[in-house]
Coordinates of C-alpha atoms and ligand atoms in Angstrom, one line a residue:
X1 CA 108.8 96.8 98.8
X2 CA 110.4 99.8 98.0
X3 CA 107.4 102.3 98.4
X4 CA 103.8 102.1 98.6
X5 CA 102.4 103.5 95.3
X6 CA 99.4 100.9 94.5
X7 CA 98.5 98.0 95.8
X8 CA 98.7 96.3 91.9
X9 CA 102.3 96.8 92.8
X10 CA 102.7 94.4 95.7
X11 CA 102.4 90.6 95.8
X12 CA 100.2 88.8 97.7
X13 CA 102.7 87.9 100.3
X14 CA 103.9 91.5 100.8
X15 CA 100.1 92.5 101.5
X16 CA 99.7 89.3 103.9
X17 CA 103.0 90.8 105.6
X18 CA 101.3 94.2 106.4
X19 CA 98.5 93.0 108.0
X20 CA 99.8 90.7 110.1
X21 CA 102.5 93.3 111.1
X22 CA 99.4 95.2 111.7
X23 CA 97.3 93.1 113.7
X24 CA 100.8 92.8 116.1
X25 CA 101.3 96.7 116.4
X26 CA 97.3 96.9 117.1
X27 CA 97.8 94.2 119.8
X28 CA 101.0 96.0 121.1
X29 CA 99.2 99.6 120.8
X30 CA 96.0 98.1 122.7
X31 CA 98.2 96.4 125.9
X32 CA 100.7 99.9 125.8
X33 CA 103.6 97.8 124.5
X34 CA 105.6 100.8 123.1
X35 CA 107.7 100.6 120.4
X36 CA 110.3 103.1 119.2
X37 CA 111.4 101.2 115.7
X38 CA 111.4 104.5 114.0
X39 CA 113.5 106.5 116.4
X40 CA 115.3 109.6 114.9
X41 CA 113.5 109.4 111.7
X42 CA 111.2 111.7 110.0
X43 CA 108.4 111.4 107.5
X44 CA 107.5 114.6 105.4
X45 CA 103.1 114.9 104.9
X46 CA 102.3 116.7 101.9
X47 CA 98.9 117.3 101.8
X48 CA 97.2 118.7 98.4
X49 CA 93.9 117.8 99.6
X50 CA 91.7 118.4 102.6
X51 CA 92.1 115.4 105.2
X52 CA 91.2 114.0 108.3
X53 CA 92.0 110.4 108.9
X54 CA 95.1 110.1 106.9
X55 CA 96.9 113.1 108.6
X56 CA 96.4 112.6 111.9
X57 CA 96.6 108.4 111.6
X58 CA 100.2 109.4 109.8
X59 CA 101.2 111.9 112.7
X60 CA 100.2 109.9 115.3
X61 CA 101.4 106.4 114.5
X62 CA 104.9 108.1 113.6
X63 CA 104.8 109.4 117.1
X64 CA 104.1 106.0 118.7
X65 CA 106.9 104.4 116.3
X66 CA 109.1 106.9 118.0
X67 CA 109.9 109.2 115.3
X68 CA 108.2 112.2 113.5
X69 CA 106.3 114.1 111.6
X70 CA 106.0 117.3 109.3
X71 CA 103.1 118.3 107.6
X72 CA 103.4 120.3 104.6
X73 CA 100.4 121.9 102.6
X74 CA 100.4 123.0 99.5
X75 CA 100.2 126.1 100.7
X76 CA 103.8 126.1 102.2
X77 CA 105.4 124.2 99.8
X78 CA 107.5 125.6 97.0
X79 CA 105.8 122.8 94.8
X80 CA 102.3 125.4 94.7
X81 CA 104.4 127.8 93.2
X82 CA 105.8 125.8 90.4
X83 CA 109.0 123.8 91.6
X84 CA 109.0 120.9 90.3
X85 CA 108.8 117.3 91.7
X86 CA 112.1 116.5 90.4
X87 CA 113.3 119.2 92.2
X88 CA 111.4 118.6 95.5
X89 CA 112.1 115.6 95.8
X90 CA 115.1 115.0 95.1
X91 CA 115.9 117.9 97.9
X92 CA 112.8 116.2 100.6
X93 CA 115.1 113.3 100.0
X94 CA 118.0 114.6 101.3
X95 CA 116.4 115.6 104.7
X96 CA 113.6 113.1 105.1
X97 CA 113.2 109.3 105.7
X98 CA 110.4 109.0 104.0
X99 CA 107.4 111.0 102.0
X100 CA 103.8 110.4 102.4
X101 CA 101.7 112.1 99.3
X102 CA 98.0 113.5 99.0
X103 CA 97.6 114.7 95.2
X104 CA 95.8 114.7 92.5
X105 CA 97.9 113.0 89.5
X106 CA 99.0 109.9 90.3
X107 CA 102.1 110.6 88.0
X108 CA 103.1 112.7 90.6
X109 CA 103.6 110.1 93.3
X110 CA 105.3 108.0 90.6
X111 CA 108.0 110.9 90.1
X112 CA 108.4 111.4 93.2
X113 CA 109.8 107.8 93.2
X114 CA 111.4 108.0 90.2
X115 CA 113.2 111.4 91.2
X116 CA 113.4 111.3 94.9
X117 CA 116.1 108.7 96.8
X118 CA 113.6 107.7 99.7
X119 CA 110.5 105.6 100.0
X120 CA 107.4 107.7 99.1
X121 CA 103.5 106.6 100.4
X122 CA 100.5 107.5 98.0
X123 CA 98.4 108.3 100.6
X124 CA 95.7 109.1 97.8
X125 CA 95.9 110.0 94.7
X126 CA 92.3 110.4 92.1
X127 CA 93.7 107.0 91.0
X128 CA 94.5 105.1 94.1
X129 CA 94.0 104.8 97.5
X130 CA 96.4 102.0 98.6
X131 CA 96.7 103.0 102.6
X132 CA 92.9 103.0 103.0
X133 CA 92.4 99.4 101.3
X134 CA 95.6 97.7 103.6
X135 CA 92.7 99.0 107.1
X136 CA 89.9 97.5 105.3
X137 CA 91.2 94.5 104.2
X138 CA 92.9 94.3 108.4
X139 CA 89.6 95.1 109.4
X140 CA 87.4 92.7 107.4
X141 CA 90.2 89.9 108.2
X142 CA 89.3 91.1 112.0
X143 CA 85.7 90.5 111.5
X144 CA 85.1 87.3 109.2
X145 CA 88.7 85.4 110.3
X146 CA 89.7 85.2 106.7
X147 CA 90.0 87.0 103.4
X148 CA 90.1 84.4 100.4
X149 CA 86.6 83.2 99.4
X150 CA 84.4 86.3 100.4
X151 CA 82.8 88.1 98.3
X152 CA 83.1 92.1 98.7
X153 CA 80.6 94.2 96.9
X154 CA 81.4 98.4 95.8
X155 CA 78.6 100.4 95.0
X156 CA 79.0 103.6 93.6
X157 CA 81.2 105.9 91.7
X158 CA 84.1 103.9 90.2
X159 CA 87.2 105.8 91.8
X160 CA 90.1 105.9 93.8
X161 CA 88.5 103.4 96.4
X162 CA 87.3 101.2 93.6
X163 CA 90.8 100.9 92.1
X164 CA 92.0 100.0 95.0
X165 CA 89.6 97.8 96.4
X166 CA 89.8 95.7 93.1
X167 CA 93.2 95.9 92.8
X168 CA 94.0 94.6 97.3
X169 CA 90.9 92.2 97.3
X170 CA 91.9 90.6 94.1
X171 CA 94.8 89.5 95.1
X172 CA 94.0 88.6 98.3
X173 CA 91.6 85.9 96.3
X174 CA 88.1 88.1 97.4
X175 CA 85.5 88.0 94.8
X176 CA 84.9 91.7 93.8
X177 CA 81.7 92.7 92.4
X178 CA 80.9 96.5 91.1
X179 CA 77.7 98.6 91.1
X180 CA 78.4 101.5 89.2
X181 CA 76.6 103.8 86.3
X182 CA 78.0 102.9 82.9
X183 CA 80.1 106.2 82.9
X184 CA 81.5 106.1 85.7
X185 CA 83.2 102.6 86.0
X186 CA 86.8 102.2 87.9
X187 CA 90.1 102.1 85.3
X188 CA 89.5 99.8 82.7
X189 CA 92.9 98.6 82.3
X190 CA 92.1 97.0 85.9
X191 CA 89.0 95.5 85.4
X192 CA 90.6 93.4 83.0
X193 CA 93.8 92.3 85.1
X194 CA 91.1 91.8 87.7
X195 CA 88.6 89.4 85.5
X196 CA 92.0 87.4 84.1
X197 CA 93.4 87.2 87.9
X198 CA 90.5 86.4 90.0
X199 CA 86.9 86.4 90.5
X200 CA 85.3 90.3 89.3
X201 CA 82.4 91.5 87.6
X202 CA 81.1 95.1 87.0
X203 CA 77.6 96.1 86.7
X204 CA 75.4 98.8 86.6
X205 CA 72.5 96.5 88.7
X206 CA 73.3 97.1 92.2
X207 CA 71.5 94.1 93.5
X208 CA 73.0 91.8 91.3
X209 CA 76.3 93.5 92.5
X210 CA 75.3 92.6 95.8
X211 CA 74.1 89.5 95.7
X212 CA 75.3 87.0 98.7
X213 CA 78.1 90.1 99.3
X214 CA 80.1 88.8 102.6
X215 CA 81.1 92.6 102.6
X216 CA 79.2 95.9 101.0
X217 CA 80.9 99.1 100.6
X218 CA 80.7 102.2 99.1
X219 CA 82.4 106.1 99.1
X220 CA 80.8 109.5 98.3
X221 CA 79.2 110.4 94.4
X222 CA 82.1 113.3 93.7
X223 CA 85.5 112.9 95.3
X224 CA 87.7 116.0 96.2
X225 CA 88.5 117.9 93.5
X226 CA 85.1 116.9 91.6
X227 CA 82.9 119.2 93.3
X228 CA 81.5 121.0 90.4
X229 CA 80.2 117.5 89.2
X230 CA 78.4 117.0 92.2
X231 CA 74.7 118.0 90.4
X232 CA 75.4 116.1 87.4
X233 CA 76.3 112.8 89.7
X234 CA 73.7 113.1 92.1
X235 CA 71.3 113.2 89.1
X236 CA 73.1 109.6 87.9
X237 CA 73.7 108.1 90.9
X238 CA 70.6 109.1 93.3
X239 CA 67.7 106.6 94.2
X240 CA 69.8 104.2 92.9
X241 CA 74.0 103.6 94.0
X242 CA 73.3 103.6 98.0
X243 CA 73.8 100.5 100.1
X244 CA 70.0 100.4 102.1
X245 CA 68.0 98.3 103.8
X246 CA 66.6 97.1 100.4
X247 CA 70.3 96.2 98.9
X248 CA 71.5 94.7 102.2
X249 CA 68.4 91.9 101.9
X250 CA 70.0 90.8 98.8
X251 CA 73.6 90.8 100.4
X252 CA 74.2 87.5 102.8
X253 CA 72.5 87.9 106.3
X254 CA 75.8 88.2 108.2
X255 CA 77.3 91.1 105.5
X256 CA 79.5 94.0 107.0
X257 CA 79.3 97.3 105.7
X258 CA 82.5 99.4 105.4
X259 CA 82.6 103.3 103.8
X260 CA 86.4 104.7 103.9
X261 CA 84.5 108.1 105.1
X262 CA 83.8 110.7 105.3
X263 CA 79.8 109.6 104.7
X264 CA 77.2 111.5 103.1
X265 CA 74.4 110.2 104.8
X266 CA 71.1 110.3 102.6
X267 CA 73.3 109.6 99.4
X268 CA 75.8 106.5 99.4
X269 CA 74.4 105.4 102.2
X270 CA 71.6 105.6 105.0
X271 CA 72.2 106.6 108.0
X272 CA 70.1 103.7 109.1
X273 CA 72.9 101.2 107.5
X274 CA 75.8 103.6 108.4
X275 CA 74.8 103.4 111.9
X276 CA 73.8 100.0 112.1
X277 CA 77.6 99.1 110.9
X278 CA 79.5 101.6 113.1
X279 CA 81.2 99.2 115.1
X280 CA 82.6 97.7 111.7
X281 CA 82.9 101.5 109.8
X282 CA 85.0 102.7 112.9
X283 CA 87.1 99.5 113.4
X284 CA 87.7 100.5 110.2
X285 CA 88.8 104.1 110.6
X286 CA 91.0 103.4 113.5
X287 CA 92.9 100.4 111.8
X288 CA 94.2 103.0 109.3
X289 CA 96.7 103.6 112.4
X290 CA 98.3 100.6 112.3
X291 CA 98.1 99.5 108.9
X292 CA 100.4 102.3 108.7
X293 CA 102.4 101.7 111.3
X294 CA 103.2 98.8 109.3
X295 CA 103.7 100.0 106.2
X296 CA 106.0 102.9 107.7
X297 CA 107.8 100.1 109.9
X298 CA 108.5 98.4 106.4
X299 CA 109.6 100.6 104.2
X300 CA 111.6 103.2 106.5
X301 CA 113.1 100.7 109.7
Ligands
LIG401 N1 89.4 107.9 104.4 C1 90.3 109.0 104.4 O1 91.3 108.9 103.7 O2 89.9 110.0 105.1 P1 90.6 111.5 105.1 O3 90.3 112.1 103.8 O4 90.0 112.2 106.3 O5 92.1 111.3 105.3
LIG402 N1 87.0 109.0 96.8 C1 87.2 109.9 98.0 C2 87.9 109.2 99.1 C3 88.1 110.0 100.3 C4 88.9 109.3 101.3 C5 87.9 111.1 97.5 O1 88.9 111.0 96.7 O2 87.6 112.2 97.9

C-alpha cells in the first residue's frame, strides 16, 4: 500500500492488516504504552472542508506516534489561489512525509498521487471516505467478534459514506444492503463491482433494506458542499430515510447502530436511536484515532 485513496484500492488482507494494527495501538494507547514509530516525521492536513473528527484524530494520533502535524486550510494555501496540484505537490513532497487531503474532487487526491513523491490520505473526498470506514469496520469487529457473514444496512443519501461502506464491507465478506431514494443512489460503477464481488442490494424500501441488518447506519441528507440542496432533500428523504424505532424492529434484535457524525437528530436519525447506540456511535468516533495511527504507521514508518 502506497497511499490510502479508496478502500476499492486495497485487498482484503491489507484492510485485515490495519485493523489489527489498530486494535494493538488502541490496546497500547489504553495501558500508556507509548510509541514513537513516527519520530521526526511530519504529515501536512489540508483541509478544504469544515472538520472535526478527522483533524484533531490526525493531529493527535501523529503526536502519540511521535511525530507531527501541520494543518493547512484552504485559506493559507497557495492552492486557493490557483497553484496547481502538480505544483503543490510535488513541492509538499519535498518537505513532508506524508499528505492527508479533505477536498471536494476526488481527482484531486488522485493527482496528488500521481504528481507528488509521498504517500497521500483521502481523508474525504464527495466520492470517498476511506479513513472513516477502516473505524467502523474496527469498531463493529469490536462489538460482534467478526466481520464476514453480517449483514450491514445504509440508509440514506447514497454518498461518500455509502461508497465507502460498500466498497470496505464488501470485501471484508459483509452483506451490504442500501436504502436510498432512486436519485440519489451511491456510484453506480460500484454497485455493480459490489453485486459481482459479494452479497449487495440497493433499494429504495428502507425496511427491506434493513431486514435482519446485524449493523444499521446512516449519515446526514446533504453533505458539505450540498447545502443549497438541503430543501430539495429533506422533501425526498424526510418521513422516510431515518433509522427509528419502527426500522430497528425490522433489523435483528441485537443490531448496532453507527452514524460517521456529525448527526442531525430529527432527520437521519432519532435521537431516541442515536442515544440508545452511543456507546457503539462513540466507540466509533474515537476508533478513528487509531485506525489512523495505523494507516499513518503503514504507509509513512
Ligand atoms: N466523521 C468525520 O469525518 O467527521 P469530521 O467531519 O468532524 O472530520
Ligand atoms: N457525507 C458527509 C460525511 C461527513 C463526515 C459529508 O461529506 O459531509
Amino acid at each position: 500500500m502506497k497511499h490510502l485513496l479508496k478502500l476499492a484500492d486495497l485487498s482484503a488482507d491489507e484492510i485485515l492488516d490495519i485493523l489489527n494494527l489498530a486494535d494493538q495501538l488502541k490496546y497500547e494507547r489504553n495501558n500508556n504504552i507509548e510509541h514513537h514509530i513516527l519520530k521526526g516525521k511530519t504529515l501536512g492536513m489540508i483541509f478544504q472542508k469544515s472538520s472535526t473528527r478527522t483533524r484533531v484524530s490526525f493531529e493527535t494520533g501523529m503526536y502519540q506516534l511521535g511525530g507531527q502535524a501541520l494543518f493547512l486550510s484552504n485559506r493559507d494555501l497557495q492552492i486557493g489561489r490557483g497553484e496547481p496540484v502538480q505544483d503543490t505537490a510535488r513541492v509538499l513532497s519535498r518537505y513532508l512525509d506524508g499528505i492527508m487531503i479533505r477536498t471536494f474532487e476526488q481527482s484531486e487526491v488522485e493527482d496528488f498521487a500521481k504528481y507528488g513523491s509521498i504517500p497521500i490520505i483521502n481523508a474525504l473526498t464527495d466520492y470517498a471516505h476511506p479513513c472513516q470506514v477502516l473505524a467502523d469496520l474496527q469498531t463493529i469487529r469490536e462489538h460482534k467478534k467478526t466481520l464476514a457473514g453480517l449483514k450491514i444496512c445504509y440508509i440514506g443519501d447514497g454518498n461518500n459514506m455509502t461508497n465507502s461502506i460498500i466498497a470496505g464491507c464488501i470485501k471484508m465478506g459483509m452483506a451490504v444492503s442500501v436504502g436510498c431514494p432512486k436519485n440519489y443512489q451511491p456510484d453506480a460503477a460500484l454497485m455493480q463491482w459490489a453485486a459481482e464481488n459479494g452479497d449487495f442490494t440497493c433499494t429504495d424500501d428502507v425496511f427491506a433494506a434493513a431486514k435482519d441488518a446485524d449493523v444499521l447506519y446512516t449519515d446526514v441528507w446533504a453533505s458539505m458542499g450540498q447545502e443549497g440542496e438541503f430543501e430539495a432533500r429533506k422533501a425526498v428523504f424526510e418521513g422516510v430515510y431515518q433509522i427509528n424505532d419502527k426500522l430497528m424492529s425490522v433489523a435483528r434484535s441485537d443490531a448496532m447502530v453507527l452514524h460517521c457524525l456529525p448527526a442531525h437528530r430529527g432527520e437521519e436519525i432519532t435521537a431516541e436511536v442515536f442515544e440508545a447506540h452511543a456507546g457503539e456511535i462513540f466507540d466509533e468516533a474515537e476508533n478513528r484515532l487509531h485506525a489512523q495511527k495505523a494507516v499513518m504507521v503503514r504507509l509513512m514508518a
